[in-house]
């Protein structure tokens, strides 16, 4: 028999600062790597996005009407510290203070991501995460956040999808792409930064909970050939377990360390780093889940690495390590992403079984080309169907014994997709704008909004 979702389950919704806020140069905000990134031809940039910065109260009102128990958003580092470190921008501090107060006054729990893909450009120019100064900058930033909001924010997330930043670095690195060796140094420095922030949170915010938010997905072997199974194990460790093992167990995953050594990618680990990492204990795990990936053994003949099509979910393979494979059992979205609701259950079970920490689904959702109908509505029954299937699998995971504390679909409102701009929408709320035609930016609740409202009311799909 199905278990019910727990009482006080955090039915939520997610966004990230640079994808939703706009106002990219207003009220003292500094530039982030996203602001200087050239979008692909015909795709909007992040300058205006969904103009949430100027629609904040209206948007929170829509969250309240939806009945959201939690709202996961990110703070733009460059609103707080325009240069990444040093001088504080009070107007930026005030914006999030107002947002947090607005949420709380409507009974919505703020879930705050500290850093979501938008490194301050000033830090990037000085080497970004390859430079250990960025660790200090992050600690200064964390301190400001805990000082200002720690009395009201219970749920903190350190870094969004660190593993995506390492495995798919295009969107976060304007200019030259870092080498693999540099990426693993960035990765290590982010581990240290997240650990320091975690320790600081526990010191500064009594009752505060903090954790990482990687993109986690079970990796399937393409066949039951033992070689494929090894390849799937390796890729699952490199893509997923590395990040959670460091966060939870305070040590590098041994399979991954062997891989790093073999490839010559091992990072410089300074004295004291591993002690700090071991001391920092997350209270819960954020998990972004979109789809599983399927892989087969590498052929090691120069063809393992397949060209990507600009889509972050298309596995690219790595020469001699694994090869992306097709999974004929799964459907695929119009944007080429696999749909695997059962894979969400598999993923949640694996994560819980490995770490035994409460899990918050911090992202999951369907990107689609929603159209505003002649009746002035958006009939996104495909999104309802997608979410219904995933909610059902989440409930099965709860029944399996997974300690799931909440579910924040991506996204609360339409926002700029990392690769496809405004042509690919995720929100429960539609924003009336096109790729470069801003129209009136009006908010219109989609059919999925009204459906989700009932789900929240009933604390489940049935
Ligand atoms: C995740 C990111 C989000 C969001 C989402 C959808 O990887 O954390 O920022 O963008 O994916 O991806 P996309 O916008 O590329 O469709």
Coordinates of C-alpha atoms and ligand atoms in Angstrom, one line a residue:
X1 CA 0.0 0.0 0.0
X2 CA 1.2 3.5 -0.8
X3 CA 2.4 5.6 2.1
X4 CA 1.2 9.2 2.2
X5 CA 3.5 12.2 1.7
X6 CA 4.6 13.3 5.2
X7 CA 2.7 16.0 7.0
X8 CA 4.3 19.4 6.4
X9 CA 5.7 18.2 3.1
X10 CA 7.4 21.1 1.4
X11 CA 5.4 21.4 -1.8
X12 CA 7.4 24.1 -3.5
X13 CA 8.7 25.5 -6.7
X14 CA 12.1 26.7 -7.9
X15 CA 13.8 29.5 -9.8
X16 CA 17.3 30.9 -10.0
X17 CA 18.3 34.6 -9.8
X18 CA 19.8 35.2 -13.2
X19 CA 17.1 33.2 -15.1
X20 CA 14.2 35.0 -13.5
X21 CA 15.1 38.4 -12.1
X22 CA 16.3 40.6 -14.9
X23 CA 17.3 44.1 -13.7
X24 CA 20.8 42.9 -14.5
X25 CA 22.5 46.2 -13.9
X26 CA 20.1 47.9 -11.5
X27 CA 20.5 49.1 -7.9
X28 CA 24.2 48.5 -7.8
X29 CA 24.3 44.9 -9.1
X30 CA 27.6 43.8 -10.5
X31 CA 28.1 41.7 -13.6
X32 CA 28.1 37.9 -13.3
X33 CA 29.5 35.5 -15.8
X34 CA 25.9 35.1 -17.1
X35 CA 25.6 38.8 -17.9
X36 CA 28.7 38.7 -20.2
X37 CA 27.8 35.4 -21.8
X38 CA 26.9 35.7 -25.5
X39 CA 23.7 33.7 -26.0
X40 CA 23.3 31.6 -29.1
X41 CA 21.9 33.3 -32.2
X42 CA 18.2 34.3 -31.8
X43 CA 18.1 33.4 -28.1
X44 CA 17.4 36.0 -25.5
X45 CA 20.0 37.1 -22.9
X46 CA 19.4 37.3 -19.2
X47 CA 19.1 41.1 -19.0
X48 CA 15.4 41.3 -18.4
X49 CA 14.4 37.7 -18.0
X50 CA 11.0 37.5 -16.3
X51 CA 11.5 40.9 -14.7
X52 CA 10.8 39.2 -11.3
X53 CA 12.9 42.0 -9.7
X54 CA 10.2 44.5 -10.5
X55 CA 7.3 42.0 -10.1
X56 CA 8.4 40.4 -6.8
X57 CA 5.3 41.1 -4.7
X58 CA 2.9 40.2 -7.5
X59 CA 4.8 36.9 -8.0
X60 CA 4.8 36.0 -4.3
X61 CA 1.1 36.7 -4.3
X62 CA 0.7 34.1 -7.0
X63 CA 2.8 31.7 -5.0
X64 CA 0.5 32.2 -2.1
X65 CA -2.6 31.7 -4.2
X66 CA -1.1 28.5 -5.5
X67 CA -0.7 27.4 -1.8
X68 CA 3.1 26.9 -2.0
X69 CA 4.7 25.7 1.2
X70 CA 8.2 26.5 0.0
X71 CA 9.9 28.6 -2.6
X72 CA 13.4 27.8 -3.7
X73 CA 15.2 30.7 -5.2
X74 CA 18.8 31.8 -5.5
X75 CA 20.5 34.9 -4.4
X76 CA 22.6 36.8 -7.0
X77 CA 26.0 37.0 -5.4
X78 CA 26.6 40.2 -7.5
X79 CA 23.6 42.0 -6.0
X80 CA 25.2 41.5 -2.5
X81 CA 28.9 41.9 -3.5
X82 CA 29.0 43.6 -6.9
X83 CA 32.7 42.7 -7.3
X84 CA 32.4 39.3 -5.7
X85 CA 34.2 40.4 -2.6
X86 CA 34.8 43.6 -0.7
X87 CA 32.1 46.3 -0.7
X88 CA 28.6 45.3 0.2
X89 CA 25.6 46.6 -1.9
X90 CA 22.9 47.4 0.6
X91 CA 20.2 47.7 -2.0
X92 CA 20.9 44.1 -3.0
X93 CA 20.7 43.0 0.6
X94 CA 17.4 44.8 0.9
X95 CA 15.9 43.1 -2.1
X96 CA 16.3 39.6 -0.7
X97 CA 15.3 40.8 2.8
X98 CA 12.0 42.1 1.3
X99 CA 11.5 38.9 -0.6
X100 CA 12.1 36.7 2.4
X101 CA 9.8 38.8 4.5
X102 CA 7.1 38.7 1.8
X103 CA 7.4 34.9 1.6
X104 CA 7.2 34.4 5.3
X105 CA 4.2 36.8 5.7
X106 CA 2.4 34.5 3.2
X107 CA 3.4 31.3 5.1
X108 CA 5.9 30.2 2.5
X109 CA 9.2 28.7 3.6
X110 CA 12.2 30.3 1.8
X111 CA 14.7 27.7 0.5
X112 CA 17.8 29.7 -0.5
X113 CA 20.4 28.6 -3.0
X114 CA 23.6 30.7 -2.3
X115 CA 25.1 30.2 -5.7
X116 CA 23.4 29.1 -8.9
X117 CA 25.7 29.4 -12.0
X118 CA 26.3 33.1 -11.7
X119 CA 29.8 33.7 -10.5
X120 CA 30.7 37.4 -10.2
X121 CA 32.6 38.3 -13.4
X122 CA 35.3 40.1 -11.4
X123 CA 36.2 36.8 -9.7
X124 CA 36.0 35.1 -13.0
X125 CA 38.6 37.5 -14.4
X126 CA 40.9 36.6 -11.6
X127 CA 40.8 32.9 -12.4
X128 CA 37.3 32.1 -11.0
X129 CA 37.2 28.9 -9.0
X130 CA 40.8 28.0 -10.0
X131 CA 41.9 30.8 -7.7
X132 CA 41.6 30.1 -4.0
X133 CA 40.7 33.7 -3.4
X134 CA 37.2 32.8 -4.7
X135 CA 36.9 30.5 -1.7
X136 CA 37.5 33.5 0.6
X137 CA 35.0 35.6 -1.4
X138 CA 32.4 32.9 -1.0
X139 CA 33.0 32.8 2.7
X140 CA 32.5 36.6 3.0
X141 CA 29.4 36.3 0.9
X142 CA 28.0 33.4 3.1
X143 CA 28.7 35.4 6.2
X144 CA 26.6 38.3 4.9
X145 CA 23.8 36.0 4.0
X146 CA 23.7 34.3 7.4
X147 CA 24.0 37.6 9.2
X148 CA 21.2 39.2 7.3
X149 CA 18.8 36.3 6.7
X150 CA 19.9 33.5 9.1
X151 CA 17.2 34.5 11.7
X152 CA 14.4 33.7 9.1
X153 CA 15.8 31.2 6.6
X154 CA 15.8 27.6 7.7
X155 CA 16.8 25.9 4.5
X156 CA 20.0 26.8 2.8
X157 CA 21.7 25.2 -0.3
X158 CA 25.3 25.9 -1.0
X159 CA 26.0 25.4 -4.7
X160 CA 23.6 24.5 -7.4
X161 CA 24.7 21.6 -9.7
X162 CA 28.4 21.8 -9.0
X163 CA 28.6 18.6 -11.0
X164 CA 26.9 20.2 -14.1
X165 CA 29.4 23.1 -13.9
X166 CA 32.2 20.5 -14.0
X167 CA 30.8 18.2 -16.6
X168 CA 29.1 20.8 -18.9
X169 CA 31.1 23.9 -18.3
X170 CA 30.0 25.9 -21.4
X171 CA 27.3 28.0 -19.9
X172 CA 29.4 29.1 -16.9
X173 CA 32.7 30.0 -18.6
X174 CA 32.6 33.0 -21.0
X175 CA 35.7 32.8 -23.2
X176 CA 38.1 29.9 -23.1
X177 CA 36.8 26.6 -21.8
X178 CA 38.8 25.3 -18.8
X179 CA 40.8 22.1 -19.3
X180 CA 39.7 19.0 -17.4
X181 CA 42.6 19.4 -15.0
X182 CA 41.5 23.0 -14.3
X183 CA 37.9 21.9 -13.9
X184 CA 38.8 19.4 -11.2
X185 CA 40.7 22.1 -9.4
X186 CA 37.7 24.4 -9.6
X187 CA 35.7 21.4 -8.3
X188 CA 38.0 20.9 -5.3
X189 CA 37.9 24.6 -4.4
X190 CA 34.1 24.6 -4.6
X191 CA 34.1 21.6 -2.2
X192 CA 36.2 23.7 0.3
X193 CA 34.0 26.8 -0.1
X194 CA 30.8 24.8 0.4
X195 CA 32.3 23.1 3.4
X196 CA 33.3 26.4 5.0
X197 CA 29.9 27.8 4.4
X198 CA 28.3 24.7 5.9
X199 CA 30.4 25.1 9.1
X200 CA 29.6 28.8 9.2
X201 CA 25.9 28.2 8.8
X202 CA 25.9 25.9 11.8
X203 CA 27.8 28.4 13.9
X204 CA 25.7 31.5 12.8
X205 CA 22.2 30.2 12.2
X206 CA 20.8 28.1 15.1
X207 CA 18.2 25.8 13.6
X208 CA 19.4 26.4 10.1
X209 CA 19.8 23.5 7.8
X210 CA 22.2 23.4 4.9
X211 CA 23.1 21.0 2.1
X212 CA 24.4 20.8 -1.5
X213 CA 22.1 20.7 -4.6
X214 CA 23.8 18.6 -7.3
X215 CA 22.0 17.2 -10.3
X216 CA 21.7 13.5 -9.5
X217 CA 20.5 10.7 -11.8
X218 CA 20.8 7.0 -11.8
X219 CA 23.0 5.7 -14.7
X220 CA 21.8 2.6 -16.4
X221 CA 24.0 0.1 -18.2
X222 CA 22.9 -0.3 -21.9
X223 CA 22.9 -4.1 -21.6
X224 CA 23.6 -6.6 -18.9
X225 CA 27.1 -7.1 -20.3
X226 CA 29.5 -6.7 -17.3
X227 CA 31.6 -4.2 -19.3
X228 CA 28.5 -2.0 -19.6
X229 CA 27.8 -2.4 -15.9
X230 CA 31.4 -1.2 -15.1
X231 CA 31.0 1.8 -17.4
X232 CA 27.7 2.7 -15.8
X233 CA 29.2 2.4 -12.3
X234 CA 32.2 4.6 -13.3
X235 CA 30.1 7.3 -14.8
X236 CA 27.6 7.3 -11.9
X237 CA 30.6 7.8 -9.5
X238 CA 32.2 10.5 -11.6
X239 CA 29.0 12.3 -12.4
X240 CA 27.1 11.9 -9.1
X241 CA 28.7 10.1 -6.1
X242 CA 31.9 12.2 -6.1
X243 CA 29.9 15.2 -5.1
X244 CA 27.8 13.7 -2.5
X245 CA 30.6 11.5 -1.0
X246 CA 32.7 14.6 -0.5
X247 CA 29.8 16.5 1.0
X248 CA 28.5 13.7 3.3
X249 CA 31.5 11.4 4.0
X250 CA 34.1 14.1 3.7
X251 CA 36.3 12.1 1.3
X252 CA 36.9 11.6 -2.4
X253 CA 35.1 8.6 -4.0
X254 CA 37.8 6.0 -4.5
X255 CA 36.8 5.0 -8.0
X256 CA 36.8 8.7 -9.0
X257 CA 40.2 9.3 -7.4
X258 CA 41.7 6.4 -9.4
X259 CA 40.2 7.9 -12.5
X260 CA 41.6 11.3 -11.8
X261 CA 45.0 9.9 -11.1
X262 CA 45.0 7.8 -14.3
X263 CA 43.9 10.9 -16.4
X264 CA 46.3 13.3 -14.6
X265 CA 43.4 15.4 -13.4
X266 CA 44.0 15.3 -9.6
X267 CA 43.6 18.7 -8.0
X268 CA 46.0 20.3 -5.6
X269 CA 44.6 19.7 -2.1
X270 CA 46.1 22.1 0.5
X271 CA 46.9 21.2 4.1
X272 CA 43.7 21.4 6.1
X273 CA 41.3 21.1 3.2
X274 CA 40.2 17.6 3.9
X275 CA 39.8 18.3 7.6
X276 CA 37.5 21.2 6.8
X277 CA 35.6 19.1 4.3
X278 CA 35.3 16.2 6.9
X279 CA 34.0 18.6 9.6
X280 CA 31.2 20.1 7.4
X281 CA 28.1 17.9 7.7
X282 CA 25.1 18.6 5.6
X283 CA 21.7 18.4 7.2
X284 CA 19.8 17.4 4.1
X285 CA 20.5 16.9 0.4
X286 CA 19.0 18.8 -2.4
X287 CA 18.6 16.7 -5.5
X288 CA 17.9 18.1 -9.0
X289 CA 16.5 15.3 -11.1
X290 CA 15.5 15.5 -14.8
X291 CA 16.3 12.1 -16.4
X292 CA 18.4 9.1 -16.2
X293 CA 21.3 8.4 -18.6
X294 CA 22.2 5.1 -20.2
X295 CA 25.7 4.2 -21.1
X296 CA 27.8 1.4 -22.6
X297 CA 31.4 0.4 -22.3
X298 CA 33.9 2.7 -24.1
X299 CA 35.3 1.4 -27.3
X300 CA 38.4 3.5 -26.9
X301 CA 38.7 4.0 -30.7
X302 CA 38.2 7.8 -30.9
X303 CA 34.4 7.6 -31.2
X304 CA 33.4 7.4 -27.5
X305 CA 32.9 11.1 -27.2
X306 CA 29.9 12.2 -29.1
X307 CA 29.1 15.7 -30.2
X308 CA 26.6 17.4 -27.9
X309 CA 23.7 19.2 -29.5
X310 CA 23.6 22.1 -27.0
X311 CA 21.4 20.1 -24.7
X312 CA 22.8 19.5 -21.2
X313 CA 21.1 16.2 -20.8
X314 CA 22.6 14.6 -23.9
X315 CA 25.5 12.6 -22.6
X316 CA 28.7 13.2 -24.4
X317 CA 30.7 10.2 -23.4
X318 CA 34.4 10.2 -22.5
X319 CA 37.1 8.5 -24.5
X320 CA 38.0 5.2 -22.8
X321 CA 35.6 5.7 -19.9
X322 CA 32.0 5.4 -21.2
X323 CA 29.8 5.9 -24.2
X324 CA 26.4 7.4 -24.3
X325 CA 23.7 4.9 -25.4
X326 CA 20.1 5.1 -26.4
X327 CA 17.5 3.8 -24.1
X328 CA 14.5 2.6 -26.2
X329 CA 12.3 2.2 -23.1
X330 CA 12.0 5.9 -22.5
X331 CA 10.1 8.7 -24.2
X332 CA 11.8 11.8 -25.2
X333 CA 10.6 15.5 -24.9
X334 CA 10.4 17.9 -27.9
X335 CA 13.7 19.2 -26.6
X336 CA 15.4 15.9 -26.7
X337 CA 15.4 15.2 -22.9
X338 CA 14.6 11.6 -21.8
X339 CA 11.5 11.3 -19.6
X340 CA 11.9 8.7 -16.9
X341 CA 9.6 9.0 -13.9
X342 CA 10.5 5.5 -12.6
X343 CA 14.2 6.7 -12.8
X344 CA 13.3 9.3 -10.2
X345 CA 12.3 6.5 -7.8
X346 CA 15.5 4.6 -8.6
X347 CA 17.6 7.8 -8.1
X348 CA 16.0 8.7 -4.8
X349 CA 16.4 5.1 -3.4
X350 CA 20.1 5.1 -4.4
X351 CA 20.7 8.5 -2.8
X352 CA 18.9 7.7 0.4
X353 CA 20.4 4.2 0.7
X354 CA 23.9 5.6 0.3
X355 CA 23.6 8.7 2.6
X356 CA 20.6 8.3 4.9
X357 CA 19.9 12.0 4.9
X358 CA 16.6 13.8 4.3
X359 CA 16.1 14.6 0.6
X360 CA 14.5 17.7 -0.9
X361 CA 13.8 17.5 -4.6
X362 CA 15.1 20.9 -5.6
X363 CA 14.4 20.7 -9.3
X364 CA 12.4 18.5 -11.7
X365 CA 10.1 19.5 -14.5
X366 CA 9.2 19.6 -18.2
X367 CA 10.5 22.2 -20.6
X368 CA 8.1 22.8 -23.4
X369 CA 7.1 25.4 -26.0
X370 CA 3.9 26.5 -24.3
X371 CA 1.5 28.5 -26.4
X372 CA -1.0 31.1 -25.3
X373 CA -4.3 29.9 -26.6
X374 CA -7.0 32.1 -28.2
X375 CA -9.0 31.7 -25.0
X376 CA -6.2 33.5 -23.2
X377 CA -5.1 30.3 -21.4
X378 CA -2.3 27.8 -21.5
X379 CA -3.4 24.2 -21.7
X380 CA -0.3 22.4 -20.6
X381 CA -1.8 19.0 -20.0
X382 CA 1.5 17.4 -21.0
X383 CA 3.1 19.1 -18.0
X384 CA 0.4 17.9 -15.7
X385 CA 0.9 14.4 -17.0
X386 CA 4.7 14.6 -16.6
X387 CA 4.4 15.9 -13.0
X388 CA 1.6 13.4 -12.1
X389 CA 3.8 10.5 -13.1
X390 CA 6.8 11.9 -11.2
X391 CA 4.8 12.7 -8.1
X392 CA 3.6 9.1 -8.1
X393 CA 7.1 7.8 -8.3
X394 CA 8.1 10.1 -5.5
X395 CA 5.3 8.7 -3.4
X396 CA 6.6 5.2 -4.2
X397 CA 10.0 6.3 -3.0
X398 CA 8.4 7.5 0.2
X399 CA 6.8 4.1 0.5
X400 CA 10.2 2.5 -0.1
X401 CA 11.4 4.3 3.0
X402 CA 13.1 7.4 1.5
X403 CA 13.0 10.4 3.8
X404 CA 11.7 12.9 1.3
X405 CA 10.9 16.2 2.9
X406 CA 9.7 18.2 -0.1
X407 CA 9.4 18.6 -3.9
X408 CA 10.2 21.9 -5.7
X409 CA 9.4 21.5 -9.4
X410 CA 11.3 23.7 -11.9
X411 CA 10.0 26.2 -12.3
X412 CA 7.5 28.4 -10.4
X413 CA 7.3 30.8 -13.3
X414 CA 8.6 30.9 -16.9
X415 CA 12.2 31.9 -17.0
X416 CA 15.1 32.0 -19.4
X417 CA 16.3 28.4 -20.0
X418 CA 20.1 28.0 -19.8
X419 CA 20.4 27.0 -23.5
X420 CA 17.1 27.7 -25.2
X421 CA 16.1 31.1 -23.8
X422 CA 12.4 31.8 -23.7
X423 CA 11.5 29.2 -26.4
X424 CA 11.5 26.5 -23.7
X425 CA 9.3 27.2 -20.7
X426 CA 9.0 25.4 -17.4
X427 CA 6.7 27.5 -15.2
X428 CA 3.3 27.0 -13.6
X429 CA 2.9 30.6 -14.4
X430 CA 3.2 31.9 -18.0
X431 CA 5.0 35.2 -18.7
X432 CA 3.7 37.0 -21.7
X433 CA 6.9 37.7 -23.6
X434 CA 8.8 36.2 -26.5
X435 CA 12.4 35.7 -27.3
X436 CA 13.1 39.4 -28.1
X437 CA 9.5 40.8 -28.1
X438 CA 8.8 41.8 -24.5
X439 CA 5.1 42.2 -25.0
X440 CA 3.5 43.1 -21.6
X441 CA 5.2 40.6 -19.3
X442 CA 1.8 39.7 -17.9
X443 CA 1.6 36.7 -15.6
X444 CA -1.0 34.1 -16.6
X445 CA -1.6 30.9 -14.6
X446 CA -1.3 27.8 -16.7
X447 CA -3.6 24.8 -16.3
X448 CA -0.8 23.1 -14.4
X449 CA -1.0 25.9 -11.8
X450 CA -4.6 25.0 -11.0
X451 CA -3.8 21.3 -11.0
X452 CA -0.8 21.7 -8.7
X453 CA -2.9 23.8 -6.3
X454 CA -5.2 20.9 -5.8
X455 CA -2.3 18.5 -5.3
X456 CA -0.9 20.7 -2.6
X457 CA -4.3 21.0 -0.9
X458 CA -4.7 17.3 -0.9
X459 CA -1.0 16.7 0.1
X460 CA -0.7 14.3 -2.9
X461 CA -2.1 13.3 -6.2
X462 CA -5.0 11.2 -4.9
Ligands
LIG1 C1 19.2 22.7 -14.4 C2 19.6 24.1 -13.8 C3 18.5 25.1 -14.0 C4 17.6 25.0 -15.2 C5 17.3 23.5 -15.5 C6 16.6 23.4 -16.9 O1 20.4 22.1 -14.8 O2 19.9 24.0 -12.5 O3 19.2 26.3 -13.9 O4 18.1 25.7 -16.3 O5 18.4 22.7 -15.5 O6 17.6 23.4 -17.9 P1 17.4 24.2 -19.3 O7 17.1 25.6 -18.9 O8 18.7 24.1 -20.0 O9 16.3 23.5 -20.0

